[in-house]
Amino acid sequence: MALFDPERKRVVIRVVYDGPGHAGKTTNLRRLCKSFASWRRSEMVSPNTVGERTQYFDWLEVDGGLLQGYPVRAQLLTVPGQIELRLRRAFVIERADVVVFVADSQPGAVAEARGFYAELCEQLAGFEHVVPIVFQANKQDVAGALKPPELARRVCEGLRTPAQVSGAVATTDRGVKQTLTIALRLASEQLRKRWSGEDPRSKIGDVGDADT
């Protein structure tokens, strides 16, 4: 949930990257860490990572424009992709302002992605406020990869329709920053609706950091 940081006088928005293991969530954050100048981002933190598997989350903060006249600081988090760690995943998603669902574009990965997407939709349905979903069809460079609209159709059919669909090749930077831009725009639009007529400075709370 977005909050106002009175010490730094900025709005803090949380963007959660969700999806199955090996879909490219961590790769997205690594690419973003490289693409932002050091003065516009934090260091990337990945506590207790085992090999390439995220055990808790990856954490990166970047500057993200303005909201109602105040600078935006975006907290980007990934969730663990292992099914047995679904409780940790749900905990990270709890405070999301927008979710980027990262899916492997190969046909053989559709069934697993659909299961993860169904769980995400079920959790977000219990929220009091609307949390937009950006569907990222990653690994578009792989032979036989489904086009983004077709992949989204197969994964999301009968479930919640994502607010926007984008293609990406996170290993080469393609579509990575564009996906984040879309996510921040959608989150900002929702916050303007929720905070209509309210001063962002009234939304003070514990914005948190990677340690807490």
Short mmCIF file of C-alpha atoms in Angstrom, two decimals:
data_model
loop_
_atom_site.label_atom_id
_atom_site.label_comp_id
_atom_site.label_asym_id
_atom_site.label_seq_id
_atom_site.Cartn_x
_atom_site.Cartn_y
_atom_site.Cartn_z
CA MET A 1 0.00 0.00 0.00
CA ALA A 2 1.40 3.39 -1.01
CA LEU A 3 2.47 5.67 1.83
CA PHE A 4 4.01 9.10 2.30
CA ASP A 5 7.57 9.29 3.59
CA PRO A 6 7.66 12.56 5.61
CA GLU A 7 11.42 12.41 6.17
CA ARG A 8 12.21 12.45 2.44
CA LYS A 9 8.91 14.09 1.39
CA ARG A 10 8.01 11.51 -1.23
CA VAL A 11 5.33 8.93 -2.05
CA VAL A 12 6.45 5.31 -1.80
CA ILE A 13 4.76 2.87 -4.19
CA ARG A 14 5.25 -0.90 -4.06
CA VAL A 15 5.53 -2.87 -7.32
CA VAL A 16 5.52 -6.66 -6.92
CA TYR A 17 6.87 -8.96 -9.64
CA ASP A 18 4.94 -12.24 -9.44
CA GLY A 19 5.01 -15.44 -11.48
CA PRO A 20 6.44 -18.96 -11.59
CA GLY A 21 10.07 -19.79 -10.93
CA HIS A 22 12.53 -19.14 -13.76
CA ALA A 23 10.05 -16.88 -15.59
CA GLY A 24 12.40 -13.89 -15.28
CA LYS A 25 11.34 -11.89 -12.21
CA THR A 26 14.81 -11.54 -10.72
CA THR A 27 16.28 -10.90 -14.18
CA ASN A 28 13.89 -7.95 -14.56
CA LEU A 29 15.18 -6.37 -11.35
CA ARG A 30 18.82 -7.00 -12.22
CA ARG A 31 18.31 -5.27 -15.57
CA LEU A 32 16.55 -2.34 -13.93
CA CYS A 33 19.37 -2.03 -11.41
CA LYS A 34 21.83 -1.71 -14.31
CA SER A 35 19.68 0.70 -16.32
CA PHE A 36 19.11 3.27 -13.55
CA ALA A 37 21.93 5.61 -12.53
CA SER A 38 23.20 4.87 -9.02
CA TRP A 39 21.80 8.14 -7.66
CA ARG A 40 18.30 7.13 -8.83
CA ARG A 41 18.20 3.69 -7.20
CA SER A 42 19.22 1.63 -4.19
CA GLU A 43 21.40 -1.43 -4.28
CA MET A 44 19.58 -4.67 -5.10
CA VAL A 45 19.10 -6.99 -2.12
CA SER A 46 18.35 -10.73 -2.38
CA PRO A 47 18.42 -12.28 1.12
CA ASN A 48 19.14 -15.99 1.48
CA THR A 49 19.12 -16.64 -2.27
CA VAL A 50 20.06 -20.26 -3.05
CA GLY A 51 21.77 -20.43 -6.43
CA GLU A 52 19.33 -18.78 -8.82
CA ARG A 53 16.27 -19.45 -6.63
CA THR A 54 14.75 -16.58 -4.65
CA GLN A 55 13.92 -17.77 -1.13
CA TYR A 56 12.24 -14.63 0.25
CA PHE A 57 12.31 -11.73 -2.20
CA ASP A 58 14.53 -9.49 -4.30
CA TRP A 59 14.38 -5.80 -3.41
CA LEU A 60 15.28 -2.73 -5.44
CA GLU A 61 14.18 0.91 -5.05
CA VAL A 62 14.11 3.36 -7.96
CA ASP A 63 12.88 6.89 -8.56
CA GLY A 64 9.61 6.96 -10.48
CA GLY A 65 8.39 10.43 -11.46
CA LEU A 66 5.83 12.56 -9.61
CA LEU A 67 2.45 11.93 -7.98
CA GLN A 68 0.33 14.91 -6.94
CA GLY A 69 3.42 17.08 -6.93
CA TYR A 70 5.59 14.76 -4.84
CA PRO A 71 8.48 12.56 -6.03
CA VAL A 72 7.73 8.84 -6.25
CA ARG A 73 10.05 6.19 -4.88
CA ALA A 74 9.14 2.74 -6.19
CA GLN A 75 9.92 -0.31 -4.09
CA LEU A 76 10.30 -3.24 -6.50
CA LEU A 77 9.99 -6.72 -5.03
CA THR A 78 9.95 -10.19 -6.54
CA VAL A 79 8.31 -13.19 -4.93
CA PRO A 80 9.72 -16.73 -4.62
CA GLY A 81 8.52 -18.88 -7.52
CA GLN A 82 8.52 -22.22 -5.70
CA ILE A 83 5.07 -23.62 -4.98
CA GLU A 84 6.12 -24.68 -1.48
CA LEU A 85 6.90 -21.03 -0.64
CA ARG A 86 3.43 -19.73 -1.50
CA LEU A 87 2.92 -18.24 1.99
CA ARG A 88 6.00 -16.05 1.56
CA ARG A 89 4.72 -15.08 -1.86
CA ALA A 90 1.31 -14.09 -0.45
CA PHE A 91 3.01 -12.02 2.27
CA VAL A 92 4.97 -9.98 -0.29
CA ILE A 93 1.86 -9.39 -2.45
CA GLU A 94 -0.16 -8.14 0.55
CA ARG A 95 1.10 -4.55 0.25
CA ALA A 96 1.31 -4.33 -3.54
CA ASP A 97 0.04 -1.23 -5.34
CA VAL A 98 0.52 -2.92 -8.71
CA VAL A 99 1.59 -6.43 -9.75
CA VAL A 100 3.74 -7.32 -12.75
CA PHE A 101 2.99 -10.94 -13.60
CA VAL A 102 6.02 -12.38 -15.41
CA ALA A 103 5.30 -15.43 -17.58
CA ASP A 104 7.58 -17.62 -19.69
CA SER A 105 6.32 -17.35 -23.29
CA GLN A 106 7.01 -20.98 -24.21
CA PRO A 107 3.86 -23.07 -24.80
CA GLY A 108 5.01 -25.70 -22.31
CA ALA A 109 5.05 -23.12 -19.51
CA VAL A 110 1.40 -22.05 -19.88
CA ALA A 111 -0.13 -24.52 -17.41
CA GLU A 112 2.20 -23.55 -14.56
CA ALA A 113 1.74 -19.84 -15.26
CA ARG A 114 -2.03 -20.26 -15.26
CA GLY A 115 -1.93 -21.87 -11.80
CA PHE A 116 0.14 -19.02 -10.40
CA TYR A 117 -2.06 -16.42 -12.07
CA ALA A 118 -5.23 -18.00 -10.64
CA GLU A 119 -3.74 -17.79 -7.12
CA LEU A 120 -2.79 -14.15 -7.69
CA CYS A 121 -6.31 -13.26 -8.85
CA GLU A 122 -7.80 -15.00 -5.83
CA GLN A 123 -5.60 -13.06 -3.42
CA LEU A 124 -6.18 -9.69 -5.07
CA ALA A 125 -9.94 -10.28 -5.07
CA GLY A 126 -9.84 -9.96 -1.29
CA PHE A 127 -8.26 -6.50 -1.35
CA GLU A 128 -10.35 -3.43 -0.48
CA HIS A 129 -8.73 -1.46 -3.29
CA VAL A 130 -8.00 -2.22 -6.93
CA VAL A 131 -4.49 -3.52 -7.63
CA PRO A 132 -3.73 -3.40 -11.39
CA ILE A 133 -1.97 -6.33 -13.07
CA VAL A 134 0.54 -5.88 -15.87
CA PHE A 135 1.08 -9.14 -17.76
CA GLN A 136 4.66 -9.45 -19.04
CA ALA A 137 5.23 -12.14 -21.68
CA ASN A 138 8.93 -12.73 -21.11
CA LYS A 139 11.43 -14.79 -23.16
CA GLN A 140 10.02 -13.58 -26.47
CA ASP A 141 13.35 -14.52 -28.08
CA VAL A 142 12.91 -18.25 -27.47
CA ALA A 143 12.00 -20.40 -30.49
CA GLY A 144 8.26 -21.09 -30.58
CA ALA A 145 7.45 -18.35 -28.08
CA LEU A 146 3.79 -17.35 -28.02
CA LYS A 147 3.06 -13.74 -28.89
CA PRO A 148 2.13 -11.64 -25.84
CA PRO A 149 -1.62 -11.37 -26.58
CA GLU A 150 -1.91 -15.13 -27.23
CA LEU A 151 0.07 -16.05 -24.12
CA ALA A 152 -2.06 -13.73 -21.99
CA ARG A 153 -5.23 -15.22 -23.48
CA ARG A 154 -4.17 -18.78 -22.64
CA VAL A 155 -2.97 -17.96 -19.14
CA CYS A 156 -5.77 -15.57 -18.14
CA GLU A 157 -8.80 -17.07 -19.91
CA GLY A 158 -11.73 -17.26 -17.49
CA LEU A 159 -9.78 -15.29 -14.90
CA ARG A 160 -9.21 -11.59 -14.33
CA THR A 161 -8.15 -9.67 -17.45
CA PRO A 162 -4.82 -7.88 -16.93
CA ALA A 163 -4.82 -4.10 -17.28
CA GLN A 164 -2.10 -4.28 -19.91
CA VAL A 165 0.04 -6.88 -21.71
CA SER A 166 3.66 -6.33 -22.73
CA GLY A 167 6.38 -8.42 -24.33
CA ALA A 168 9.93 -8.66 -23.01
CA VAL A 169 13.31 -10.31 -23.23
CA ALA A 170 14.61 -9.53 -19.78
CA THR A 171 18.05 -11.03 -20.47
CA THR A 172 18.66 -8.33 -23.09
CA ASP A 173 16.79 -5.43 -21.46
CA ARG A 174 14.01 -5.48 -24.07
CA GLY A 175 10.69 -4.42 -22.60
CA VAL A 176 11.97 -4.32 -19.02
CA LYS A 177 11.89 -0.58 -18.37
CA GLN A 178 8.75 -0.23 -20.49
CA THR A 179 6.96 -2.75 -18.26
CA LEU A 180 7.93 -0.81 -15.13
CA THR A 181 6.77 2.46 -16.71
CA ILE A 182 3.37 0.91 -17.44
CA ALA A 183 3.14 -0.46 -13.90
CA LEU A 184 3.95 2.87 -12.27
CA ARG A 185 1.46 4.70 -14.49
CA LEU A 186 -1.34 2.27 -13.58
CA ALA A 187 -0.48 2.41 -9.87
CA SER A 188 -0.43 6.22 -9.96
CA GLU A 189 -3.81 6.34 -11.69
CA GLN A 190 -5.36 4.15 -9.01
CA LEU A 191 -3.80 6.20 -6.22
CA ARG A 192 -5.15 9.45 -7.69
CA LYS A 193 -8.63 7.90 -7.60
CA ARG A 194 -8.24 6.58 -4.04
CA TRP A 195 -6.67 9.79 -2.76
CA SER A 196 -9.05 12.12 -4.58
CA GLY A 197 -9.25 15.35 -2.58
CA GLU A 198 -6.82 14.06 0.06
CA ASP A 199 -3.35 15.36 0.76
CA PRO A 200 -0.70 12.61 0.25
CA ARG A 201 0.95 13.89 3.43
CA SER A 202 -1.97 12.41 5.38
CA LYS A 203 -0.89 8.90 4.28
CA ILE A 204 2.05 8.65 6.65
CA GLY A 205 3.08 5.16 7.72
CA ASP A 206 5.98 2.75 7.92
CA VAL A 207 7.23 2.59 4.33
CA GLY A 208 9.58 -0.25 5.23
CA ASP A 209 12.88 -1.30 3.73
CA ALA A 210 14.61 -4.53 2.78
CA ASP A 211 15.81 -5.14 6.36
CA THR A 212 12.41 -4.74 8.02
#
